[in-house]
Coordinates of C-alpha atoms and ligand atoms in Angstrom, one line a residue:
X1 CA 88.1 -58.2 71.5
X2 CA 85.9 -57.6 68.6
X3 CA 86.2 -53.1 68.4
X4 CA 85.1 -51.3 66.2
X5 CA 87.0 -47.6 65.8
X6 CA 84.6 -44.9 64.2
X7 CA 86.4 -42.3 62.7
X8 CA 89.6 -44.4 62.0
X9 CA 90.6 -42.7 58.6
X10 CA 91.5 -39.6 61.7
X11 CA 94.2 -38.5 63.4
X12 CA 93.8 -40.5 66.7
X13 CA 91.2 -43.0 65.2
X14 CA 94.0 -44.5 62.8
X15 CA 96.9 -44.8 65.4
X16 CA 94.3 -46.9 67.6
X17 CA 93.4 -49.0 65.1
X18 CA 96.8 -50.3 63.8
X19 CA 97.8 -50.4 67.8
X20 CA 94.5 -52.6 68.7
X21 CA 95.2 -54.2 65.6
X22 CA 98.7 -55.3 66.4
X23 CA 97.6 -56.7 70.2
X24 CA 95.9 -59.1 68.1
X25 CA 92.1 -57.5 68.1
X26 CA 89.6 -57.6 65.9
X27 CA 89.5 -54.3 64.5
X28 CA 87.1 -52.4 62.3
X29 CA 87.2 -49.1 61.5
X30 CA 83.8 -46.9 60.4
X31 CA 84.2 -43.6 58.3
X32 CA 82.6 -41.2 55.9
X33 CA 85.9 -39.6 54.4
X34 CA 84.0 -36.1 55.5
X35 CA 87.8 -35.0 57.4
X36 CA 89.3 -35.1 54.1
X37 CA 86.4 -33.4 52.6
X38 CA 86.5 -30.5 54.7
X39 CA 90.8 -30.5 54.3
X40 CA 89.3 -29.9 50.7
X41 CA 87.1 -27.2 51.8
X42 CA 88.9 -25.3 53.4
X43 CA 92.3 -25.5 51.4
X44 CA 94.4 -27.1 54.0
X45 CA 96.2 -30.3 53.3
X46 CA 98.1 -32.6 56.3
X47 CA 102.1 -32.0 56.2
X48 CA 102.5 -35.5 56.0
X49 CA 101.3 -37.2 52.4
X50 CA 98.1 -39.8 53.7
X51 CA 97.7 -42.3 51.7
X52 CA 93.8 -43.2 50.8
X53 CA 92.7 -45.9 53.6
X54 CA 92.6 -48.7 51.1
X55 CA 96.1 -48.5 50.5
X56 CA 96.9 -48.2 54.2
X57 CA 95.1 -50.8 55.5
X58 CA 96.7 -53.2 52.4
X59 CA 99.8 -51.8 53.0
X60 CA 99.1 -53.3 56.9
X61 CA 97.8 -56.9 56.0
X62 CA 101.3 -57.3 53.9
X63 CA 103.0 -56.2 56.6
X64 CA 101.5 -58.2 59.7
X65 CA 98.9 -60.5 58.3
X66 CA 96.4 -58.5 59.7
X67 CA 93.1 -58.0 58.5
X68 CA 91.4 -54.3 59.5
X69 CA 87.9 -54.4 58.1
X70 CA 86.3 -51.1 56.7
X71 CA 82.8 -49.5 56.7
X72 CA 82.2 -46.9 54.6
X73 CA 79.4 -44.4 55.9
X74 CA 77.9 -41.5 58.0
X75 CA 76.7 -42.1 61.5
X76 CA 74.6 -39.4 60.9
X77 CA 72.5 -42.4 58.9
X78 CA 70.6 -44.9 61.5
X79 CA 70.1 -47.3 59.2
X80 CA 74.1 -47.4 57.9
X81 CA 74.9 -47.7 61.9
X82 CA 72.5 -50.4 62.6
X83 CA 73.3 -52.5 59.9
X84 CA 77.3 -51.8 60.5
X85 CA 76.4 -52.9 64.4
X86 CA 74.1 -55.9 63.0
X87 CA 77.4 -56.7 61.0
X88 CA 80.2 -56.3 63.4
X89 CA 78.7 -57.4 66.7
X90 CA 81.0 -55.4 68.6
X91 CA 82.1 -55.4 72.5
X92 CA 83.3 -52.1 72.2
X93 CA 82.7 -49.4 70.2
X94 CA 85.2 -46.3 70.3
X95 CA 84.2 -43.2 68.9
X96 CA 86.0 -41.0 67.1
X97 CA 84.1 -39.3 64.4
X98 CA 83.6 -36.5 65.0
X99 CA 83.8 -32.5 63.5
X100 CA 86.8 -31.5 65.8
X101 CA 88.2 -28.4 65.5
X102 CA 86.7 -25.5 67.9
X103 CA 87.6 -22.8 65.4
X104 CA 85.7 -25.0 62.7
X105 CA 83.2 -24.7 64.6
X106 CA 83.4 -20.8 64.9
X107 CA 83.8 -20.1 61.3
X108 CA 80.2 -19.1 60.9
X109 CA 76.7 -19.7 62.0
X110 CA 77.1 -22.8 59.2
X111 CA 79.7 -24.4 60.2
X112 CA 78.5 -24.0 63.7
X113 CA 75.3 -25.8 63.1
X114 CA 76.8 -28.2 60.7
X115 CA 79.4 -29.2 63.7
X116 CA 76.4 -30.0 66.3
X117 CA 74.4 -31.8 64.0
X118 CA 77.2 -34.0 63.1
X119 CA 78.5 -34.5 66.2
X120 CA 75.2 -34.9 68.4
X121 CA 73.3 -36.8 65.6
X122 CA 76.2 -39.3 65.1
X123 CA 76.3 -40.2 69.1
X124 CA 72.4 -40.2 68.9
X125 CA 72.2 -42.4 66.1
X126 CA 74.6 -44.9 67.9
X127 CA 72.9 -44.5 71.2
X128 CA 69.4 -46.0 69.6
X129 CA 71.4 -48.4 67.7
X130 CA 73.1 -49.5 71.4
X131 CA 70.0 -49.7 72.8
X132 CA 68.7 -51.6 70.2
X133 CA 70.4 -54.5 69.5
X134 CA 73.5 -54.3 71.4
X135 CA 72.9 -53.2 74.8
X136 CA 76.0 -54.9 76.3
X137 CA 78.2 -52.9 74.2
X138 CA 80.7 -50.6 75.6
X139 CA 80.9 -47.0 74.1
X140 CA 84.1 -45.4 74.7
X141 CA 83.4 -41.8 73.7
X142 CA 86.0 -39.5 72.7
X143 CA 85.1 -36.5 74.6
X144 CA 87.4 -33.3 75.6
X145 CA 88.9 -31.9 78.8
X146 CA 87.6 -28.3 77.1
X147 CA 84.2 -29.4 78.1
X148 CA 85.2 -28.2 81.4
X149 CA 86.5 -24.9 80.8
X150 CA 88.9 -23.2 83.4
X151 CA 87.3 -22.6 86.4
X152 CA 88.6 -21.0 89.4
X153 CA 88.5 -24.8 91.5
X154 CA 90.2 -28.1 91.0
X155 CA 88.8 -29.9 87.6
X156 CA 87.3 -33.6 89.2
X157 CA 87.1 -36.6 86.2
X158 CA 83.8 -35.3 85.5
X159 CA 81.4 -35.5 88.8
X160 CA 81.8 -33.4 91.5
X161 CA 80.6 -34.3 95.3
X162 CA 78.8 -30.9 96.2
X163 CA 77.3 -30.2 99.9
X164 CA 74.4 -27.3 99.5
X165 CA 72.4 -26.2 102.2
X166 CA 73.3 -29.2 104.6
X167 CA 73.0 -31.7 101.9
X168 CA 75.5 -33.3 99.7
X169 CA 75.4 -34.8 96.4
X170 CA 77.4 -35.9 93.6
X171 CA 76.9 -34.7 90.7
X172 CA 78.3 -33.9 87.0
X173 CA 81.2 -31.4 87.2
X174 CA 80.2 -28.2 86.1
X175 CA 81.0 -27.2 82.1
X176 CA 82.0 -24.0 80.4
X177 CA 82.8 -25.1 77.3
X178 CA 84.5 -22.5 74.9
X179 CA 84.2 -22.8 71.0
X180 CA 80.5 -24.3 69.6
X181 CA 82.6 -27.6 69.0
X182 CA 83.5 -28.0 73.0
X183 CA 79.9 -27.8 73.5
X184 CA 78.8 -30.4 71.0
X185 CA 80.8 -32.8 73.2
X186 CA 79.1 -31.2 76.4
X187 CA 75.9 -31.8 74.6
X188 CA 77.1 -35.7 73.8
X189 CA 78.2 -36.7 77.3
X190 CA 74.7 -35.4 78.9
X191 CA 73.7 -37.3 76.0
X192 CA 75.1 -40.7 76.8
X193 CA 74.8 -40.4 80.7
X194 CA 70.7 -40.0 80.1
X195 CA 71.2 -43.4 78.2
X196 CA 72.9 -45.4 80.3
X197 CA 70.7 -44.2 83.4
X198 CA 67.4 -44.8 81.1
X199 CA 68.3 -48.3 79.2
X200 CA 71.1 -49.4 81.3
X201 CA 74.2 -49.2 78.2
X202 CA 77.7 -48.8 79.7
X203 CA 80.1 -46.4 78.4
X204 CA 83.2 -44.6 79.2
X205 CA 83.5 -40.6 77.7
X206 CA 87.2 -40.2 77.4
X207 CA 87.7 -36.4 78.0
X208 CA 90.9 -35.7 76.2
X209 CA 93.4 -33.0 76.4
X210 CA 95.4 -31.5 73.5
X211 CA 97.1 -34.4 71.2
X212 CA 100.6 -34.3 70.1
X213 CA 102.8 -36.0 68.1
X214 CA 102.3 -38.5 64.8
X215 CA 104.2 -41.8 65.2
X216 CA 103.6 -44.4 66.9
X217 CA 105.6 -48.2 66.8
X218 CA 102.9 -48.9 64.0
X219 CA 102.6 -46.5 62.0
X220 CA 106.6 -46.3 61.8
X221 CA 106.4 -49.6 59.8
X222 CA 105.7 -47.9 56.8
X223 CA 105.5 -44.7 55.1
X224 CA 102.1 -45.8 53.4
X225 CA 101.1 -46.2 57.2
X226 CA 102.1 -42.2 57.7
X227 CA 99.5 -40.7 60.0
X228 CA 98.1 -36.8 59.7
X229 CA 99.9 -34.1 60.9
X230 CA 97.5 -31.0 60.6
X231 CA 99.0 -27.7 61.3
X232 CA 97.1 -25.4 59.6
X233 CA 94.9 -22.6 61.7
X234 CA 91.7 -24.8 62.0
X235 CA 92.9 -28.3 62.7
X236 CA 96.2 -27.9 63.9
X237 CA 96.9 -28.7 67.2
X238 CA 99.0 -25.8 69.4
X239 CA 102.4 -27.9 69.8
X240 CA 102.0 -29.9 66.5
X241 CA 101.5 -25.8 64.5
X242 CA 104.7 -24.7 66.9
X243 CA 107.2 -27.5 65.7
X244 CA 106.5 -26.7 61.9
X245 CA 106.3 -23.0 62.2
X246 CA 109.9 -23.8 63.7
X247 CA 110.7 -25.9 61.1
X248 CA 110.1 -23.6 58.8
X249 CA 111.7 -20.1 60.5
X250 CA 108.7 -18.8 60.7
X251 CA 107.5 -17.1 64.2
X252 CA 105.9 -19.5 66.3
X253 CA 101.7 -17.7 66.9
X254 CA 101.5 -17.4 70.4
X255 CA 97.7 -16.4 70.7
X256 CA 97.5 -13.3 73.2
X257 CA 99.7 -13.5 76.6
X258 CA 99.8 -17.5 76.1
X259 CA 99.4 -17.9 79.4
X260 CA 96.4 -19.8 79.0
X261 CA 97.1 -23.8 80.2
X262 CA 95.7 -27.1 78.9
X263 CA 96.5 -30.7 79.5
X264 CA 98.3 -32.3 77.1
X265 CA 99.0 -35.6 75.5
X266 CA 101.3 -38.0 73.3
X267 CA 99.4 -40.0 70.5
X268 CA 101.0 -43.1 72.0
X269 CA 99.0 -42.0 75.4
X270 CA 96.2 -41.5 73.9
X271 CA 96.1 -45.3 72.2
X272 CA 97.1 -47.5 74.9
X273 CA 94.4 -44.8 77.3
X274 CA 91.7 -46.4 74.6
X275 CA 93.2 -49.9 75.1
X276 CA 93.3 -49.7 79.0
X277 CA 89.4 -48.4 78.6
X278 CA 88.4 -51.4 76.0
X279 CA 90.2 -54.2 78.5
X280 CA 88.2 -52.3 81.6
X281 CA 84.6 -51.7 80.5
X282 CA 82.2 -49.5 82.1
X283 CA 79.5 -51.8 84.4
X284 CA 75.9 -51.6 83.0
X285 CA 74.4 -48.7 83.4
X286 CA 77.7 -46.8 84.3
X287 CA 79.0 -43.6 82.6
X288 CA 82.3 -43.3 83.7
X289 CA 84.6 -39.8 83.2
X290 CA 88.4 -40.1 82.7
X291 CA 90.6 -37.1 82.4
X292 CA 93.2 -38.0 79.5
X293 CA 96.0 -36.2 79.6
X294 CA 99.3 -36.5 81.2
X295 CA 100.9 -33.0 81.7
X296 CA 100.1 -29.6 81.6
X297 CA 102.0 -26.6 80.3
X298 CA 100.9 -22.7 79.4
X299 CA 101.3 -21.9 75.5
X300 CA 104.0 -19.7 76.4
X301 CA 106.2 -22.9 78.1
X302 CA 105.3 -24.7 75.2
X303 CA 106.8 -22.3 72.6
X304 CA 109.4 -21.4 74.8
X305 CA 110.2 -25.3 74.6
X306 CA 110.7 -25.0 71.0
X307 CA 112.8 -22.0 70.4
X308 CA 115.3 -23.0 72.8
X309 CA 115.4 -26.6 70.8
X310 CA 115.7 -24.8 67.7
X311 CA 118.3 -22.8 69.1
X312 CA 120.3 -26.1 69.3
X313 CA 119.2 -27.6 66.5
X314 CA 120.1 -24.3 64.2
X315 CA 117.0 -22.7 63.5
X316 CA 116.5 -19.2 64.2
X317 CA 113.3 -19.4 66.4
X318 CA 111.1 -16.3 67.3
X319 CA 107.9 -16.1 69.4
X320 CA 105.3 -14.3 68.2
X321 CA 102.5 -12.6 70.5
X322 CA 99.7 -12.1 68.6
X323 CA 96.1 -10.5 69.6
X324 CA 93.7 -13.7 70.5
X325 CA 91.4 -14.7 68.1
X326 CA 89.6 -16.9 70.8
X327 CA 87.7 -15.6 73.9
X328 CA 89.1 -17.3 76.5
X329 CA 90.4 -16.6 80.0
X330 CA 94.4 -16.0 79.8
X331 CA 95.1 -15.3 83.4
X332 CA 93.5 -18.4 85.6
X333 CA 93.7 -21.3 87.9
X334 CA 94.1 -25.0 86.1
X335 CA 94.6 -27.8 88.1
X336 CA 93.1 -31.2 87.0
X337 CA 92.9 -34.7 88.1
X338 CA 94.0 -37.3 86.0
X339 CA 94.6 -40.3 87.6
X340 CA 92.0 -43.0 86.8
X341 CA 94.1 -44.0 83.4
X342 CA 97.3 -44.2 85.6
X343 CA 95.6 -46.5 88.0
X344 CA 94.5 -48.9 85.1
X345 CA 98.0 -48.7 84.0
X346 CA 98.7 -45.7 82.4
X347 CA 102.9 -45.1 82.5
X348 CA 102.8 -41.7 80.4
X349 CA 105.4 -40.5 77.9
X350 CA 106.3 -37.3 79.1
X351 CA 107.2 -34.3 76.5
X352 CA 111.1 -35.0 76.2
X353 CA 112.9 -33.3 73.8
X354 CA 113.7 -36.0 71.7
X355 CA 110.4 -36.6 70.6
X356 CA 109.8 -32.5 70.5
X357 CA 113.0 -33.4 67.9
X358 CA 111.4 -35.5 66.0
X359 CA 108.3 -33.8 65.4
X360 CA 110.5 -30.8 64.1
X361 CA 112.6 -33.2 61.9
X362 CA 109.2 -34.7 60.4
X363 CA 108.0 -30.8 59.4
X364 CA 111.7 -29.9 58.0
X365 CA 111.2 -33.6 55.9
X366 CA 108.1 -32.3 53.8
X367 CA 109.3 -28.4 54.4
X368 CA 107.8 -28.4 50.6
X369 CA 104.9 -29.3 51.7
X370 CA 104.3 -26.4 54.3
X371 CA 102.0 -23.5 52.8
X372 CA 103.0 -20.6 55.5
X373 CA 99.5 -18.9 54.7
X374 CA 97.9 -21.7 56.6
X375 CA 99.8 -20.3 60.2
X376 CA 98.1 -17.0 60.5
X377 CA 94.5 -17.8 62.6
X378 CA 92.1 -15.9 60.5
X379 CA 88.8 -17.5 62.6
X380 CA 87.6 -14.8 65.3
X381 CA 85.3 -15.8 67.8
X382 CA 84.1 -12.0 68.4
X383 CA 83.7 -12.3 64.8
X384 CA 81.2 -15.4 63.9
X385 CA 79.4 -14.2 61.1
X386 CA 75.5 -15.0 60.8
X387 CA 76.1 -15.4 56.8
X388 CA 78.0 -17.5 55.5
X389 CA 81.6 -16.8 54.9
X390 CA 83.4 -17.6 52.0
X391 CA 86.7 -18.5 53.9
X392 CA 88.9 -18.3 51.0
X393 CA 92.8 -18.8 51.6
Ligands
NAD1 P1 90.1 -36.3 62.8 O1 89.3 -35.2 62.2 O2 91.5 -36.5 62.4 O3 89.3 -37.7 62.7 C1 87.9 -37.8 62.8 C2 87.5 -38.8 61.8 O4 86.0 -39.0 62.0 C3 87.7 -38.4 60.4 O5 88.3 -39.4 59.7 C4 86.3 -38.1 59.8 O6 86.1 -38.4 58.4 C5 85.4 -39.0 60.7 N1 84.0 -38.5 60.9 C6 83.6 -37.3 61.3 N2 82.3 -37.3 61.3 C7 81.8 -38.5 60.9 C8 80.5 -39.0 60.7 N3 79.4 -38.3 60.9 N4 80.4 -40.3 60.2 C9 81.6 -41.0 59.9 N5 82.8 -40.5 60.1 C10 82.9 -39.3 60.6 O7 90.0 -36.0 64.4 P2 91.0 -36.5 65.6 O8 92.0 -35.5 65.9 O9 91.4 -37.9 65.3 O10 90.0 -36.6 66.8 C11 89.2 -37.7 67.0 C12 88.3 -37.5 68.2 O11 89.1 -37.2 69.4 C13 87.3 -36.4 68.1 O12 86.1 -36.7 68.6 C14 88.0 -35.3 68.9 O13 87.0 -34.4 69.4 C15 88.7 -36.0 70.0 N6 89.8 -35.3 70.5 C16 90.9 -35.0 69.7 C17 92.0 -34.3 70.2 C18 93.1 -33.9 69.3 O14 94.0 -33.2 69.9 N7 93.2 -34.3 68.1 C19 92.0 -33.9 71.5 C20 90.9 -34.2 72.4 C21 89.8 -34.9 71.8
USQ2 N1 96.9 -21.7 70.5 C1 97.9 -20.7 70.3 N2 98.5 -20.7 69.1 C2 98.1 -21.5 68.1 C3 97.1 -22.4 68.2 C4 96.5 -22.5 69.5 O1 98.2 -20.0 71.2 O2 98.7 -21.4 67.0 C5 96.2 -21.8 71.8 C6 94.7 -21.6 71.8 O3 94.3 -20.3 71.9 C7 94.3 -22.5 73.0 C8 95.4 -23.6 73.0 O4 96.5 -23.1 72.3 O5 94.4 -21.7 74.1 C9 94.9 -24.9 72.5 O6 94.5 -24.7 71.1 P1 94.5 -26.0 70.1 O7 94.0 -25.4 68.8 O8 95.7 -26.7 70.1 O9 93.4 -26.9 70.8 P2 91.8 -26.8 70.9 O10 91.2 -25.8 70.1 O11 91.5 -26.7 72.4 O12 91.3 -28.2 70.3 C10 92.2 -29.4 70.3 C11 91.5 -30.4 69.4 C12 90.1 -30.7 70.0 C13 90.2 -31.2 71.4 C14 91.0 -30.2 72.3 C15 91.3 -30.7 73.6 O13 91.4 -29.8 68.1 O14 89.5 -31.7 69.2 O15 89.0 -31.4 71.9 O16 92.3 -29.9 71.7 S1 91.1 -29.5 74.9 O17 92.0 -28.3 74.5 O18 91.5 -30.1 76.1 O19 89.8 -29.1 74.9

């Protein structure tokens, strides 16, 4: 298939690539470089050295042959993604590129603002340009399973079949969406689902759980190939900040009672879950919700998890309770179907702790790397400031 990834210089949108790449797909990835700039921002750099994507994407062709073209540019321009569409001709587009960190997004009224316009604009912007000259397109849509909050009833892959005074409908499944950013993809999917009712497009939102993990078969090829691994307070993920806190002795931030439960995922889920979508496209006029995760754990099990492997492995692991920064419901119900990417042909990698092993042995590798200022969370959701806030390190 002709695909083009936007937001492949990512953390996701880079594994998919080089794994559509290697099934023999014609892959082309779309970025504006803005993740890095923001790394720059706010001080925080990857654990793992990235290489610019020029050199990655060389550093591929030499290694398979394969050719991964590049566009350089902002969805937030119409006329750059037109012209990339005009260019590519794509069957499916997946979309990554987006501002993804919820406390980002929380910093102040800024960065709040700046999150929502990139992220709406951007699916906007492709939307027209759909519409427009590539209606048969599919759009697989990177969305979140924090779109749906954690309400007090089973969480359906996004509608819900509702009977209300002696009639029944189906309709999208309620959201509660807790950080500025989990709304921008709220905001996105009612976005997309008007399209494909009005003009008939066909896309897939994705609603993703927590990634974790770095390597993947491809990337492994290479150090050049090396993918991010954030863990700093804004765009570190909870089990990727937990193995190098470990790694480096340091407690592991449990944020309030960490009883709080999300749906989680390998990186090596979440590519072949974009690959199973791609092969299986939405009908026209379809939006179609998939849940993508595989398991589901409380913070608390997670760094539990972890000291007891450090324990083994010979670090001195301790758990640190410290008072939320988030406002979020500690104490509730979470149960949430994710079946549809099974049924395509999903055979998930559950958290084992060899991989949990790796992960740690990948932080203790660039240990000199790690700036332990970057663990503490400093952004407080009772705390989003109408000025702006120099958020100095
Ligand atoms: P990332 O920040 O590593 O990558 C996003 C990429 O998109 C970056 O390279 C960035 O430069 C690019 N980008 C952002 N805005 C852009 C724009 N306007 N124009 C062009 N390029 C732009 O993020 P990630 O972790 O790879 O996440 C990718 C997607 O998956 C996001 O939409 C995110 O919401 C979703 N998601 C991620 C996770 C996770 O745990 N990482 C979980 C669920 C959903
Ligand atoms: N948490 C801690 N300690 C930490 C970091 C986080 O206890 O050091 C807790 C948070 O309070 C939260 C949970 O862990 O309850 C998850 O936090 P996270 O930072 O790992 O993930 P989140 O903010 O939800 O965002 C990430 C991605 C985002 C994606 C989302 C999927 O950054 O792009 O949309 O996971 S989901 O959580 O399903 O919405």
């Amino acid at each position: 298939m002709e695909i083009a990834i936007l937001g492949g210089d990512g953390y996701c949108g880079w594994a998919t690539a080089l794994y559509l790449s290697a099934r023999g797909h014609n892959v082309t990835i779309v970025d504006s470089f803005v993740r890095r700039l923001w790394d720059y921002e706010l001080g925080v750099q990857t654990l793992t050295p990235i290489r610019s994507l020029k050199d990655r994407l060389r550093t591929w062709h030499n290694l398979t042959g394969r050719t991964i073209t590049l566009h350089v540019g902002d969805l937030s321009d119409y006329d750059f993604v037109a012209s990339m569409l005009r260019s590519v001709e794509p069957e499916a587009v997946v979309h990554f590129a987006e501002q993804r960190s919820a406390p980002y997004s929380m910093i102040d009224r800024k960065h709040a603002v700046a999150t929502q316009l990139n992220n709406v604009r951007g699916t906007l912007n492709l939307l027209f340009a759909l519409r427009e000259g590539h209606p048969d397109c599919h759009l697989v849509k990177l969305g979140t399973m924090g779109e749906y909050g954690t309400p007090n009833i089973d969480i359906e892959e996004g509608y819900l079949t509702i009977e209300h005074n002696g009639r029944t409908d189906t309709l999208p499944f309620p959201k509660q969406p807790g950080s500025f950013y989990h709304l921008s993809k709220v905001h996105d999917s009612h976005n997309i689902m008007f399209a494909c009712r009005i003009w008939g497009l066909r896309a897939t939102d994705l609603n993703q759980g927590v990634v974790y993990g770095t390597m993947t078969d491809e990337i492994s090829l290479d150090e050049t190939l090396i993918n991010r691994f954030d863990y700093d307070e804004i765009f570190g993920t909870v089990l990727n900040r937990f193995c190098v806190e470990a790694a480096l002795g340091q407690p592991l931030t449990v944020y309030g009672r960490g009883t709080q439960t999300r749906g989680f995922l390998d990186i090596r889920d979440t590519v072949r879950c974009v690959e199973l979508a791609c092969m299986n496209p939405a009908r026209r006029g379809e939006f179609r919700v998939f849940n993508q995760f595989t398991e589901q754990f409380s913070i608390r099990e997670l760094a539990d998890l972890i000291q007891q492997l450090g324990t083994k492995l010979g670090l001195e692991v301790t758990i640190d309770s410290l008072p939320n920064p988030r406002v979020e419901a500690e104490e509730h119900y979470y149960s949430a179907k994710h079946s549809k990417l099974v049924d395509l042909g999903l055979t998930p990698h559950v958290l084992s702790e060899s991989l949990l092993d790796s992960m740690i042995a990948i932080a203790v590798r660039y240990r000199g790397r790690i700036d332990p200022s970057l663990f503490l969370p400093r952004v407080n959701w009772r705390e989003v400031r109408n000025s702006r806030c120099h958020f100095a390190p």
